Structures are given as structure tokens and as C-alpha cells.
């Protein structure tokens, strides 16, 4: 409980509490540089470094902050975020919603969701993520340029904008454009004889972020212009970060010198996410959207949708919408139904049932179904059971728990262990490979 108090004290106490409630990155980015300004009539005014932070806190953390304050002061508190104009070098006009006006047209329009906080890390993207963080911490000092490449929907734009968000918070003058926007803007400038303005704008940036530079391919005039912008900023140690759908050497029809510029700093790839990361992304997304989706359902989606993260998010939305539409509980069956069309065009036709696989495995080992699902523990039966679990995992959308059920009520951990064991043994054992291959041929003759 905080007694009758100065705004500074109140806010300090709240910050102490907030530090426990949000993660460190979040705290450091959005809350650390704030101060208590005034506290009157149940209203606390909090000073923030720029409009961008004000906007973010207002939109994303107001309710948490008010809850914390109400808890501390034992009454309803409203909070207002106010930009403290005293900070030198503030580029208000570059803030996302900077109301300073004149340069409105050139404000970077970042997607508020594309922050470091909401970016789920996994094996597929950890290097790119770490590099992006390094770049915002030491702009112009470490990797310049940072070049991130990878397939569609894997998070390149998200990371690039996360860099931009954080740089804006740090009051840097950030310019963000897709290569296509850059091209269109340049063409317009040429038409209207405003190339000087165009150059001035880009060359005054403290940080330049350009998305999808593969678009410069074959556009000689724009690429040439971009080379000069790049060169000038780079010489002045201004940070540049770029994304592309392929590495520099694979961008066709690009001048050698621009290509080599792209390779000067760090070139890093984002790969497609593995199952665990897909699942983590879905869990995160469901949480953000405030919907309760069971692990079974999330696993089903993560298994079925493998191409990219955009498709993953789309599928989750689709499943939720479908369940609402038919007014049904969101069960794996309903989810499977909602995803049917997508699955049809996907890599794995979901025709196989656990029952069919169990039968095939049993026959292949000359066992009965009862053996497979029962308690026998001799070597043959154990191996057959393990393969059955592995194959059901591979070939169907069943969750670990469901597989355990199919195998006579075993638990999910047993299934995990079995799958791990098979995956580990498969390389060393030609017998095992052949056996699996044979069974797969039987259950899915169209495959391979
Ligand atoms: P790209 O630019 O590579 O085509 P995007 O950055 O547009 O892909 O990402 C597509 C969608 O997937 C976006 O909604 C983005 O927020 C989401 N996304 C991508 N990677 C991640 C991640 N690691 N964590 C959370 N969401 C992600
Ligand atoms: Mg993109």
C-alpha cells in the first residue's frame, strides 16, 4: 500500500510490481524509461519518451497498469501517457502516429503486432532473431547491413518491423519501405522532378529498413539508385537491414556491386519452423487472441500445416471460426473438419486411420491386435508397438494422448519415448528402415 504520495513514488511502486508481471524485454522496451508526472483525482499521468511508446502502452498495457495501480492504491485509478517533450533529438514526426504532422506521409506504418515480444523463437529463426536484436542494440556498429532471407510467411517482415519498432522507441529516425514502395516512390519523384527530395529523405535516415529486396531484380534504374542510397548511409555508419526471399547470390538480374553490398554484413536465413515451434506459435497466438484452444487441437493444426506461419495462423483462425459457426465445442474432430479442404491440397492426405495402421503393423509382425494393444512385453511385440506409435504419429493427425489411447491406454510420455527411439534407431538399422518402408507401402500405396 502506498500512502498519500508523490506521482514519482506511486509510479515507482507500480513499476516494481510491473517488473514482476511482464517479461524483461517488454519492461526494458516500454516501461523502463517512464516517469510519474502528476497524480490527482484518481488519475496518474505517466511521462513517456515519445508518442510511439505512449501509443503502445495505451493500446497494450493500459489495463494491466491500471490493475496494478488499483491494487497498490486500493481504488480505481486511470492512467494517461504523456510525451515528455524535453528529450533532445526526438523525432516525433517519425513516430507511428506522430501528430507533428508535416511528414505524415513518410511515417513508417508498422504493424503494431510485429514486435520482438510477439516473435516466437525456435531453431528455425534464432540466429536471425539474435542478429536483429544486436542490430537494434548497436545500430551501425555490428552487422551492417543485416540481410535476412527465407521463404514466404516465415517472419521476415515481422522481424524487420520489430527492429523498426525498437529503434523508434529509442528515438531513432527510422525509414521503412518495401523495395516495391521504394521503386514506386522513386518513379514518382522522377516524374515530378523531385529526385532531390527523394534522395534527401532516404539519406537522412538513421536507420533504413527495406523489405523484399528481391524486388530490385531486373529493375536497373532503381537498383542503381538504391546502391547510392545504400553506399551513402553505410559510409555514415547508419544501420541498414534488408529482407529477401532468397540469399543475395540467388537474386537474379542484380548488379554485382549491389549484390556484394548485400553481403557485406551478416546474411542470415529463417527456415521453416519445426513441429515444436509451430506449436509454440499457435499457443502464443491463441493466448494473444484470448481464446482457449486445447492442446490436442493445436497439435493437430501444427502437424497439418507445415508450409509457413501465415498459413498456420490462418488455419487457427479458420478452425475457431468454424467451431463458432457450427456452434460446436472445438474438438480435434471439428478442427479436422474445418481444415479438410486445406489438408486435401497439403502434403499429407489424412485418409489413414490409427486402426488401419495398427492392423497393418500387427499383420506385418504376425501378431494380433490384442497383442499390440495388450500387455505382452517380449522383444517382437514391444518393437511392433513402438513402430505402430511412430507410424500413427507420422501418418495421421492423432495427438500423443490419442495414440496412447489407441495402443491400449498408454500415456503420452510412452508414445513420445517410442517415437524418439524409432527416430534414433532408424538410421543405424536397415532392417527397421525396410520394415517401416514395407508397412508404409501397404497402408499408403500411392505414396513414394
Ligand atoms: P514474411 O515476411 O517472411 O513473408 P511475415 O513476417 O509477414 O512473413 O510473417 C507472416 C505471419 O506470421 C505474420 O502474421 C507474423 O506475425 C507471423 N510470424 C512469423 N514468424 C513468427 C514468429 N516467429 N513468431 C510469431 N509470429 C510469427
Ligand atoms: Mg514479408
CSV table of C-alpha atoms and ligand atoms in Angstrom, one decimal:
chain,number,residue,atom,x,y,z
A,1,UNK,CA,0.0,0.0,0.0
A,2,UNK,CA,1.4,3.4,-1.0
A,3,UNK,CA,0.3,6.3,1.2
A,4,UNK,CA,-0.6,9.8,0.0
A,5,UNK,CA,2.1,10.3,-2.4
A,6,UNK,CA,4.0,11.9,-5.0
A,7,UNK,CA,3.4,10.8,-8.5
A,8,UNK,CA,7.0,9.6,-8.6
A,9,UNK,CA,6.6,7.3,-5.6
A,10,UNK,CA,3.3,5.9,-6.9
A,11,UNK,CA,4.8,5.1,-10.3
A,12,UNK,CA,8.0,3.7,-8.8
A,13,UNK,CA,5.9,1.3,-6.8
A,14,UNK,CA,3.9,0.4,-9.8
A,15,UNK,CA,7.0,-0.2,-11.9
A,16,UNK,CA,8.3,-2.5,-9.2
A,17,UNK,CA,5.2,-4.6,-9.5
A,18,UNK,CA,5.1,-4.4,-13.3
A,19,UNK,CA,8.6,-5.7,-13.5
A,20,UNK,CA,7.4,-8.9,-12.0
A,21,UNK,CA,4.4,-9.1,-14.3
A,22,UNK,CA,5.9,-8.6,-17.7
A,23,UNK,CA,9.0,-10.1,-19.2
A,24,UNK,CA,12.3,-8.3,-19.2
A,25,UNK,CA,12.4,-7.4,-22.9
A,26,UNK,CA,8.9,-5.9,-22.6
A,27,UNK,CA,9.8,-4.0,-19.5
A,28,UNK,CA,13.1,-2.6,-20.9
A,29,UNK,CA,11.5,-1.5,-24.1
A,30,UNK,CA,8.3,0.1,-23.0
A,31,UNK,CA,8.3,0.8,-19.3
A,32,UNK,CA,11.9,1.4,-18.1
A,33,UNK,CA,12.2,5.0,-19.4
A,34,UNK,CA,8.9,6.2,-18.0
A,35,UNK,CA,8.2,8.5,-15.0
A,36,UNK,CA,5.4,9.5,-12.8
A,37,UNK,CA,4.4,13.1,-13.7
A,38,UNK,CA,1.2,14.0,-11.9
A,39,UNK,CA,-1.2,12.2,-9.6
A,40,UNK,CA,-4.5,13.8,-8.9
A,41,UNK,CA,-8.2,12.8,-8.6
A,42,UNK,CA,-7.6,9.2,-9.2
A,43,UNK,CA,-5.6,10.0,-12.4
A,44,UNK,CA,-1.9,9.3,-12.8
A,45,UNK,CA,-0.1,10.9,-15.7
A,46,UNK,CA,2.9,8.9,-16.8
A,47,UNK,CA,5.7,10.5,-18.8
A,48,UNK,CA,7.0,8.5,-21.8
A,49,UNK,CA,9.8,9.3,-24.2
A,50,UNK,CA,7.8,9.5,-27.4
A,51,UNK,CA,4.3,9.1,-29.0
A,52,UNK,CA,5.2,5.7,-30.1
A,53,UNK,CA,5.7,4.4,-26.6
A,54,UNK,CA,2.5,6.3,-25.5
A,55,UNK,CA,0.6,4.6,-28.2
A,56,UNK,CA,1.9,1.2,-27.5
A,57,UNK,CA,1.3,1.4,-23.7
A,58,UNK,CA,-2.1,2.9,-24.2
A,59,UNK,CA,-3.1,0.1,-26.5
A,60,UNK,CA,-1.5,-2.9,-25.0
A,61,UNK,CA,-0.8,-2.4,-21.3
A,62,UNK,CA,-3.2,0.1,-20.0
A,63,UNK,CA,-5.5,-2.4,-18.4
A,64,UNK,CA,-2.6,-4.2,-16.7
A,65,UNK,CA,-1.1,-1.0,-15.5
A,66,UNK,CA,-4.4,0.2,-14.1
A,67,UNK,CA,-5.0,-3.1,-12.4
A,68,UNK,CA,-1.6,-2.8,-10.7
A,69,UNK,CA,-2.2,0.8,-9.6
A,70,UNK,CA,-5.6,-0.1,-8.3
A,71,UNK,CA,-4.1,-2.9,-6.3
A,72,UNK,CA,-1.5,-0.7,-4.8
A,73,UNK,CA,-3.7,2.3,-4.0
A,74,UNK,CA,-6.9,0.4,-3.2
A,75,UNK,CA,-9.0,2.5,-5.5
A,76,UNK,CA,-9.8,2.8,-9.2
A,77,UNK,CA,-7.0,4.6,-11.0
A,78,UNK,CA,-6.9,5.9,-14.5
A,79,UNK,CA,-3.7,6.3,-16.2
A,80,UNK,CA,-2.7,8.7,-19.0
A,81,UNK,CA,0.5,8.5,-21.0
A,82,UNK,CA,2.1,11.8,-21.9
A,83,UNK,CA,5.1,12.5,-24.1
A,84,UNK,CA,7.7,14.4,-22.3
A,85,UNK,CA,8.9,16.8,-24.9
A,86,UNK,CA,12.1,17.7,-23.0
A,87,UNK,CA,14.1,14.9,-24.6
A,88,UNK,CA,16.5,16.2,-27.2
A,89,UNK,CA,16.7,14.6,-30.6
A,90,UNK,CA,13.2,13.3,-30.5
A,91,UNK,CA,11.8,12.7,-34.0
A,92,UNK,CA,8.2,12.9,-33.1
A,93,UNK,CA,7.3,13.2,-36.7
A,94,UNK,CA,8.7,9.7,-37.3
A,95,UNK,CA,6.6,8.1,-34.6
A,96,UNK,CA,4.0,5.8,-35.9
A,97,UNK,CA,1.2,8.1,-35.0
A,98,UNK,CA,3.4,11.1,-34.6
A,99,UNK,CA,1.0,14.0,-34.7
A,100,UNK,CA,3.6,16.5,-35.6
A,101,UNK,CA,2.1,16.4,-39.0
A,102,UNK,CA,4.2,17.7,-41.8
A,103,UNK,CA,5.9,14.4,-42.6
A,104,UNK,CA,2.9,12.3,-42.1
A,105,UNK,CA,3.3,10.7,-45.5
A,106,UNK,CA,6.7,9.3,-44.7
A,107,UNK,CA,5.8,7.7,-41.4
A,108,UNK,CA,6.7,4.1,-41.2
A,109,UNK,CA,3.4,2.2,-40.8
A,110,UNK,CA,4.4,-0.6,-38.7
A,111,UNK,CA,2.1,-3.4,-37.8
A,112,UNK,CA,1.7,-3.0,-34.0
A,113,UNK,CA,1.8,-6.8,-33.6
A,114,UNK,CA,5.2,-7.2,-35.2
A,115,UNK,CA,7.4,-6.7,-32.2
A,116,UNK,CA,10.2,-8.7,-30.6
A,117,UNK,CA,7.8,-9.6,-27.8
A,118,UNK,CA,5.4,-11.4,-30.0
A,119,UNK,CA,8.1,-13.2,-32.1
A,120,UNK,CA,8.4,-16.8,-31.1
A,121,UNK,CA,11.9,-18.1,-31.2
A,122,UNK,CA,12.8,-21.5,-32.4
A,123,UNK,CA,15.7,-23.3,-34.1
A,124,UNK,CA,14.5,-22.0,-37.4
A,125,UNK,CA,14.9,-18.3,-36.6
A,126,UNK,CA,17.1,-17.9,-33.6
A,127,UNK,CA,20.1,-16.6,-35.5
A,128,UNK,CA,18.1,-14.1,-37.4
A,129,UNK,CA,16.4,-13.1,-34.1
A,130,UNK,CA,19.6,-12.7,-32.2
A,131,UNK,CA,21.1,-10.7,-35.1
A,132,UNK,CA,18.1,-8.4,-35.2
A,133,UNK,CA,18.5,-7.7,-31.5
A,134,UNK,CA,22.1,-7.0,-31.8
A,135,UNK,CA,21.4,-4.5,-34.6
A,136,UNK,CA,19.0,-2.5,-32.5
A,137,UNK,CA,21.3,-2.5,-29.6
A,138,UNK,CA,24.3,-1.3,-31.6
A,139,UNK,CA,22.9,0.3,-34.7
A,140,UNK,CA,25.6,0.7,-37.4
A,141,UNK,CA,28.2,-1.0,-35.2
A,142,UNK,CA,27.8,-4.7,-35.7
A,143,UNK,CA,26.2,-6.2,-38.8
A,144,UNK,CA,25.8,-3.7,-41.5
A,145,UNK,CA,23.7,-4.5,-43.4
A,146,UNK,CA,21.8,-7.2,-41.8
A,147,UNK,CA,20.4,-9.3,-44.6
A,148,UNK,CA,17.6,-11.7,-43.6
A,149,UNK,CA,16.2,-14.2,-46.2
A,150,UNK,CA,13.8,-17.1,-46.2
A,151,UNK,CA,10.6,-18.4,-47.7
A,152,UNK,CA,7.2,-16.6,-47.7
A,153,UNK,CA,5.4,-16.3,-44.4
A,154,UNK,CA,8.3,-17.2,-42.2
A,155,UNK,CA,8.6,-13.9,-40.3
A,156,UNK,CA,11.0,-11.7,-42.2
A,157,UNK,CA,8.7,-8.7,-42.2
A,158,UNK,CA,7.8,-9.3,-38.6
A,159,UNK,CA,11.5,-9.2,-37.6
A,160,UNK,CA,12.3,-6.2,-39.7
A,161,UNK,CA,9.4,-4.3,-38.2
A,162,UNK,CA,10.4,-5.4,-34.7
A,163,UNK,CA,13.8,-3.8,-35.4
A,164,UNK,CA,12.0,-0.7,-36.5
A,165,UNK,CA,9.7,-0.6,-33.5
A,166,UNK,CA,12.5,-0.7,-31.1
A,167,UNK,CA,14.6,1.8,-32.9
A,168,UNK,CA,11.6,4.2,-32.9
A,169,UNK,CA,11.3,3.7,-29.2
A,170,UNK,CA,14.9,4.7,-28.9
A,171,UNK,CA,14.1,7.8,-30.8
A,172,UNK,CA,16.0,6.9,-33.9
A,173,UNK,CA,14.9,8.3,-37.2
A,174,UNK,CA,13.8,5.1,-38.9
A,175,UNK,CA,12.8,4.8,-42.5
A,176,UNK,CA,11.0,1.6,-43.6
A,177,UNK,CA,9.9,0.7,-47.1
A,178,UNK,CA,9.4,-2.3,-49.2
A,179,UNK,CA,11.6,-2.4,-52.2
A,180,UNK,CA,8.4,-2.0,-54.3
A,181,UNK,CA,7.5,1.1,-52.4
A,182,UNK,CA,11.0,2.4,-52.8
A,183,UNK,CA,10.7,1.8,-56.5
A,184,UNK,CA,7.3,3.5,-56.9
A,185,UNK,CA,8.4,6.4,-54.9
A,186,UNK,CA,11.5,6.9,-57.0
A,187,UNK,CA,9.5,6.6,-60.2
A,188,UNK,CA,7.1,9.3,-58.9
A,189,UNK,CA,10.0,11.5,-57.9
A,190,UNK,CA,11.5,11.2,-61.4
A,191,UNK,CA,8.1,12.1,-63.0
A,192,UNK,CA,7.6,15.1,-60.8
A,193,UNK,CA,11.3,16.1,-60.8
A,194,UNK,CA,11.6,15.7,-57.1
A,195,UNK,CA,14.6,13.4,-57.1
A,196,UNK,CA,16.5,15.7,-54.7
A,197,UNK,CA,13.7,15.4,-52.1
A,198,UNK,CA,13.7,11.7,-52.6
A,199,UNK,CA,17.4,11.4,-52.0
A,200,UNK,CA,17.4,13.8,-49.1
A,201,UNK,CA,14.7,11.8,-47.4
A,202,UNK,CA,16.4,8.4,-47.7
A,203,UNK,CA,19.8,9.7,-46.9
A,204,UNK,CA,18.7,11.5,-43.8
A,205,UNK,CA,17.6,8.2,-42.2
A,206,UNK,CA,19.5,7.0,-39.2
A,207,UNK,CA,18.2,3.5,-39.9
A,208,UNK,CA,17.0,2.2,-43.2
A,209,UNK,CA,14.8,-0.9,-43.4
A,210,UNK,CA,13.9,-2.3,-46.8
A,211,UNK,CA,11.7,-5.3,-47.1
A,212,UNK,CA,11.7,-7.8,-50.0
A,213,UNK,CA,14.8,-6.5,-51.9
A,214,UNK,CA,14.5,-9.3,-54.4
A,215,UNK,CA,12.0,-6.9,-56.0
A,216,UNK,CA,15.1,-4.9,-57.2
A,217,UNK,CA,15.9,-7.8,-59.5
A,218,UNK,CA,15.9,-6.6,-63.2
A,219,UNK,CA,15.0,-3.0,-62.2
A,220,UNK,CA,18.3,-1.5,-63.1
A,221,UNK,CA,17.5,2.1,-62.6
A,222,UNK,CA,16.0,1.7,-59.2
A,223,UNK,CA,18.7,-0.7,-58.2
A,224,UNK,CA,21.4,1.8,-59.2
A,225,UNK,CA,19.7,4.5,-57.2
A,226,UNK,CA,19.4,2.2,-54.2
A,227,UNK,CA,23.1,1.4,-54.5
A,228,UNK,CA,23.9,5.1,-54.0
A,229,UNK,CA,21.5,5.4,-51.0
A,230,UNK,CA,23.0,2.3,-49.5
A,231,UNK,CA,26.5,3.4,-50.1
A,232,UNK,CA,26.0,6.8,-48.5
A,233,UNK,CA,24.2,5.5,-45.4
A,234,UNK,CA,26.7,2.7,-45.0
A,235,UNK,CA,29.6,5.1,-45.2
A,236,UNK,CA,28.0,7.2,-42.5
A,237,UNK,CA,27.6,4.1,-40.3
A,238,UNK,CA,23.8,4.2,-40.4
A,239,UNK,CA,22.2,0.9,-39.8
A,240,UNK,CA,20.7,-0.9,-42.8
A,241,UNK,CA,18.6,-4.1,-42.6
A,242,UNK,CA,17.1,-5.9,-45.6
A,243,UNK,CA,15.0,-8.9,-46.2
A,244,UNK,CA,14.6,-11.1,-49.3
A,245,UNK,CA,13.1,-14.4,-50.3
A,246,UNK,CA,16.5,-15.7,-51.3
A,247,UNK,CA,20.1,-15.1,-50.4
A,248,UNK,CA,21.9,-12.2,-52.3
A,249,UNK,CA,23.8,-14.5,-54.7
A,250,UNK,CA,20.5,-16.1,-55.8
A,251,UNK,CA,18.7,-12.9,-56.7
A,252,UNK,CA,18.7,-12.9,-60.5
A,253,UNK,CA,19.4,-9.8,-62.6
A,254,UNK,CA,21.1,-7.8,-59.9
A,255,UNK,CA,24.2,-5.8,-60.4
A,256,UNK,CA,27.3,-7.3,-59.0
A,257,UNK,CA,28.1,-4.3,-56.9
A,258,UNK,CA,24.7,-4.2,-55.2
A,259,UNK,CA,24.8,-7.9,-54.6
A,260,UNK,CA,28.2,-7.5,-52.9
A,261,UNK,CA,26.8,-4.7,-50.8
A,262,UNK,CA,24.1,-7.0,-49.6
A,263,UNK,CA,26.8,-9.5,-48.5
A,264,UNK,CA,29.0,-7.0,-46.5
A,265,UNK,CA,27.4,-7.5,-43.2
A,266,UNK,CA,25.6,-10.6,-41.9
A,267,UNK,CA,23.5,-12.8,-44.2
A,268,UNK,CA,21.2,-15.0,-42.2
A,269,UNK,CA,18.4,-17.3,-43.0
A,270,UNK,CA,15.0,-18.0,-41.5
A,271,UNK,CA,14.0,-21.6,-42.0
A,272,UNK,CA,10.6,-23.2,-41.9
A,273,UNK,CA,9.6,-23.9,-38.3
A,274,UNK,CA,9.7,-27.5,-36.9
A,275,UNK,CA,6.7,-29.0,-35.1
A,276,UNK,CA,7.6,-27.7,-31.7
A,277,UNK,CA,8.0,-24.1,-32.9
A,278,UNK,CA,4.8,-24.3,-34.9
A,279,UNK,CA,3.0,-25.5,-31.8
A,280,UNK,CA,4.6,-22.7,-29.7
A,281,UNK,CA,3.5,-20.1,-32.2
A,282,UNK,CA,-0.1,-21.4,-32.2
A,283,UNK,CA,-0.2,-21.4,-28.4
A,284,UNK,CA,1.1,-17.9,-28.4
A,285,UNK,CA,-1.4,-16.8,-30.9
A,286,UNK,CA,-4.3,-18.4,-29.2
A,287,UNK,CA,-3.3,-16.7,-26.0
A,288,UNK,CA,-3.0,-13.3,-27.7
A,289,UNK,CA,-6.4,-13.7,-29.2
A,290,UNK,CA,-7.7,-14.7,-25.8
A,291,UNK,CA,-9.3,-17.9,-27.0
A,292,UNK,CA,-9.0,-21.2,-25.2
A,293,UNK,CA,-7.9,-23.9,-27.6
A,294,UNK,CA,-7.0,-27.4,-26.3
A,295,UNK,CA,-3.5,-28.8,-26.9
A,296,UNK,CA,-5.0,-31.6,-29.0
A,297,UNK,CA,-6.4,-29.1,-31.4
A,298,UNK,CA,-3.3,-27.0,-31.6
A,299,UNK,CA,-1.2,-30.1,-32.2
A,300,UNK,CA,-3.5,-31.2,-35.0
A,301,UNK,CA,-3.1,-27.8,-36.7
A,302,UNK,CA,0.7,-27.8,-36.1
A,303,UNK,CA,1.0,-31.2,-37.7
A,304,UNK,CA,-1.2,-30.5,-40.6
A,305,UNK,CA,0.0,-27.0,-41.6
A,306,UNK,CA,3.7,-27.1,-42.4
A,307,UNK,CA,4.3,-24.6,-45.2
A,308,UNK,CA,4.5,-21.4,-43.3
A,309,UNK,CA,3.5,-19.4,-40.3
A,310,UNK,CA,1.0,-17.2,-42.1
A,311,UNK,CA,-0.9,-20.4,-43.1
A,312,UNK,CA,-0.6,-21.6,-39.6
A,313,UNK,CA,-2.2,-18.5,-38.2
A,314,UNK,CA,-4.9,-18.6,-40.9
A,315,UNK,CA,-5.7,-22.2,-40.1
A,316,UNK,CA,-6.1,-21.4,-36.4
A,317,UNK,CA,-8.5,-18.6,-37.3
A,318,UNK,CA,-10.4,-20.8,-39.6
A,319,UNK,CA,-10.8,-23.6,-37.0
A,320,UNK,CA,-12.0,-21.1,-34.4
A,321,UNK,CA,-14.4,-19.5,-36.8
A,322,UNK,CA,-15.7,-22.8,-37.9
A,323,UNK,CA,-16.4,-24.0,-34.4
A,324,UNK,CA,-18.3,-20.8,-33.7
A,325,UNK,CA,-20.3,-21.1,-36.9
A,326,UNK,CA,-21.5,-24.6,-36.2
A,327,UNK,CA,-21.8,-23.9,-32.5
A,328,UNK,CA,-19.7,-26.8,-31.6
A,329,UNK,CA,-17.1,-27.4,-29.0
A,330,UNK,CA,-13.6,-27.0,-30.5
A,331,UNK,CA,-12.6,-30.7,-30.6
A,332,UNK,CA,-9.9,-32.2,-32.8
A,333,UNK,CA,-12.7,-33.7,-34.9
A,334,UNK,CA,-14.3,-30.3,-35.5
A,335,UNK,CA,-10.8,-28.9,-36.2
A,336,UNK,CA,-10.0,-31.6,-38.7
A,337,UNK,CA,-13.3,-30.9,-40.4
A,338,UNK,CA,-12.5,-27.2,-40.7
A,339,UNK,CA,-9.2,-28.0,-42.2
A,340,UNK,CA,-10.4,-30.6,-44.6
A,341,UNK,CA,-10.0,-28.5,-47.8
A,342,UNK,CA,-6.6,-27.3,-46.8
A,343,UNK,CA,-5.5,-30.8,-46.0
A,344,UNK,CA,-6.7,-32.0,-49.3
A,345,UNK,CA,-4.1,-29.8,-51.1
A,346,UNK,CA,-1.5,-30.3,-48.4
A,347,UNK,CA,1.4,-32.8,-48.4
A,348,UNK,CA,-0.3,-35.4,-46.4
A,349,UNK,CA,-3.8,-36.8,-47.3
A,350,UNK,CA,-5.4,-37.5,-43.9
A,351,UNK,CA,-7.1,-40.7,-45.0
A,352,UNK,CA,-5.2,-43.0,-42.8
A,353,UNK,CA,-6.7,-44.1,-39.5
A,354,UNK,CA,-4.9,-45.4,-36.5
A,355,UNK,CA,-7.0,-48.6,-36.8
A,356,UNK,CA,-5.7,-49.3,-40.2
A,357,UNK,CA,-2.1,-48.7,-39.2
A,358,UNK,CA,-2.5,-50.9,-36.1
A,359,UNK,CA,-3.9,-53.8,-38.2
A,360,UNK,CA,-1.2,-53.5,-40.8
A,361,UNK,CA,1.6,-53.4,-38.2
A,362,UNK,CA,0.1,-56.4,-36.4
A,363,UNK,CA,-0.1,-58.4,-39.6
A,364,UNK,CA,3.4,-57.5,-40.6
A,365,UNK,CA,4.7,-58.9,-37.3
A,366,UNK,CA,2.2,-61.8,-37.3
A,367,UNK,CA,0.7,-60.6,-34.1
A,368,UNK,CA,-3.0,-59.9,-33.2
A,369,UNK,CA,-4.4,-56.5,-32.5
A,370,UNK,CA,-4.9,-57.7,-28.9
A,371,UNK,CA,-1.2,-58.4,-28.6
A,372,UNK,CA,-0.3,-54.9,-29.9
A,373,UNK,CA,-2.7,-53.1,-27.5
A,374,UNK,CA,-2.2,-55.5,-24.6
A,375,UNK,CA,0.5,-56.2,-22.0
A,376,UNK,CA,2.9,-58.6,-23.8
A,377,UNK,CA,6.4,-57.4,-23.4
A,378,UNK,CA,8.6,-59.7,-25.5
A,379,UNK,CA,11.0,-58.1,-27.9
A,380,UNK,CA,8.9,-58.5,-31.1
A,381,UNK,CA,5.7,-57.2,-29.6
A,382,UNK,CA,7.5,-54.2,-28.0
A,383,UNK,CA,9.1,-53.3,-31.3
A,384,UNK,CA,5.8,-53.7,-33.2
A,385,UNK,CA,4.1,-51.5,-30.7
A,386,UNK,CA,6.8,-48.9,-30.9
A,387,UNK,CA,6.6,-48.9,-34.7
A,388,UNK,CA,2.8,-48.6,-34.6
A,389,UNK,CA,3.1,-45.5,-32.4
A,390,UNK,CA,5.7,-44.0,-34.6
A,391,UNK,CA,3.7,-44.6,-37.8
A,392,UNK,CA,0.5,-43.3,-36.4
A,393,UNK,CA,2.4,-40.2,-35.3
A,394,UNK,CA,3.8,-39.9,-38.8
A,395,UNK,CA,0.8,-40.7,-40.9
A,396,UNK,CA,-2.2,-39.3,-39.0
A,397,UNK,CA,-3.2,-36.2,-37.1
A,398,UNK,CA,-3.6,-38.0,-33.8
A,399,UNK,CA,-2.2,-36.4,-30.7
A,400,UNK,CA,0.2,-38.2,-28.5
A,401,UNK,CA,-2.6,-38.8,-26.0
A,402,UNK,CA,-4.8,-40.2,-28.7
A,403,UNK,CA,-2.1,-42.5,-29.9
A,404,UNK,CA,-1.6,-43.7,-26.3
A,405,UNK,CA,-5.3,-44.5,-26.2
A,406,UNK,CA,-5.3,-46.4,-29.4
A,407,UNK,CA,-2.5,-48.6,-28.1
A,408,UNK,CA,-4.5,-49.7,-25.1
A,409,UNK,CA,-4.4,-46.7,-22.8
A,410,UNK,CA,-0.7,-45.9,-22.6
A,411,UNK,CA,0.3,-42.5,-21.7
A,412,UNK,CA,1.6,-39.7,-23.9
A,413,UNK,CA,5.1,-39.9,-22.5
A,414,UNK,CA,5.4,-43.6,-23.5
A,415,UNK,CA,4.4,-42.5,-27.1
A,416,UNK,CA,7.0,-39.8,-27.1
A,417,UNK,CA,9.7,-42.2,-26.0
A,418,UNK,CA,8.7,-44.8,-28.6
A,419,UNK,CA,8.8,-42.2,-31.4
A,420,UNK,CA,12.2,-40.9,-30.2
A,421,UNK,CA,13.6,-44.4,-30.0
A,422,UNK,CA,12.5,-45.3,-33.6
A,423,UNK,CA,13.8,-42.0,-34.9
A,424,UNK,CA,17.1,-42.6,-33.2
A,425,UNK,CA,17.4,-46.2,-34.4
A,426,UNK,CA,16.2,-45.8,-37.9
A,427,UNK,CA,19.5,-44.6,-39.3
A,428,UNK,CA,21.5,-47.4,-37.9
A,429,UNK,CA,19.2,-50.2,-38.8
A,430,UNK,CA,18.5,-51.2,-42.4
A,431,UNK,CA,16.1,-53.8,-41.0
A,432,UNK,CA,14.0,-51.2,-39.3
A,433,UNK,CA,14.0,-48.9,-42.3
A,434,UNK,CA,12.8,-51.7,-44.6
A,435,UNK,CA,10.1,-52.8,-42.1
A,436,UNK,CA,8.8,-49.3,-41.9
A,437,UNK,CA,9.0,-48.8,-45.6
A,438,UNK,CA,7.0,-52.0,-46.2
A,439,UNK,CA,4.3,-51.1,-43.8
A,440,UNK,CA,4.1,-47.6,-45.3
A,441,UNK,CA,3.7,-49.1,-48.7
A,442,UNK,CA,0.9,-51.3,-47.5
A,443,UNK,CA,-1.0,-48.6,-45.8
A,444,UNK,CA,-0.4,-45.9,-48.3
A,445,UNK,CA,0.4,-47.4,-51.7
A,446,UNK,CA,0.1,-44.1,-53.6
A,447,UNK,CA,3.0,-42.6,-51.6
A,448,UNK,CA,6.6,-42.6,-52.7
B,1,LIG,P1,7.4,-13.0,-44.4
B,1,LIG,O1,7.7,-11.5,-44.4
B,1,LIG,O2,8.6,-13.8,-44.2
B,1,LIG,O3,6.6,-13.4,-45.6
B,1,LIG,P2,5.8,-12.3,-42.1
B,1,LIG,O4,6.8,-11.6,-41.3
B,1,LIG,O5,4.8,-11.5,-42.9
B,1,LIG,O6,6.5,-13.3,-43.2
B,1,LIG,O7,5.0,-13.4,-41.2
B,1,LIG,C1,3.8,-13.9,-41.5
B,1,LIG,C2,2.9,-14.1,-40.3
B,1,LIG,O8,3.5,-15.0,-39.4
B,1,LIG,C3,2.8,-12.8,-39.5
B,1,LIG,O9,1.5,-12.6,-39.0
B,1,LIG,C4,3.8,-12.9,-38.4
B,1,LIG,O10,3.4,-12.2,-37.3
B,1,LIG,C5,3.7,-14.4,-38.2
B,1,LIG,N1,5.0,-14.9,-37.7
B,1,LIG,C6,6.1,-15.2,-38.4
B,1,LIG,N2,7.1,-15.6,-37.7
B,1,LIG,C7,6.7,-15.6,-36.4
B,1,LIG,C8,7.2,-16.0,-35.2
B,1,LIG,N3,8.5,-16.5,-35.1
B,1,LIG,N4,6.5,-15.8,-34.0
B,1,LIG,C9,5.2,-15.3,-34.1
B,1,LIG,N5,4.6,-15.0,-35.3
B,1,LIG,C10,5.3,-15.1,-36.4
B,2,LIG,MG1,7.3,-10.1,-45.9
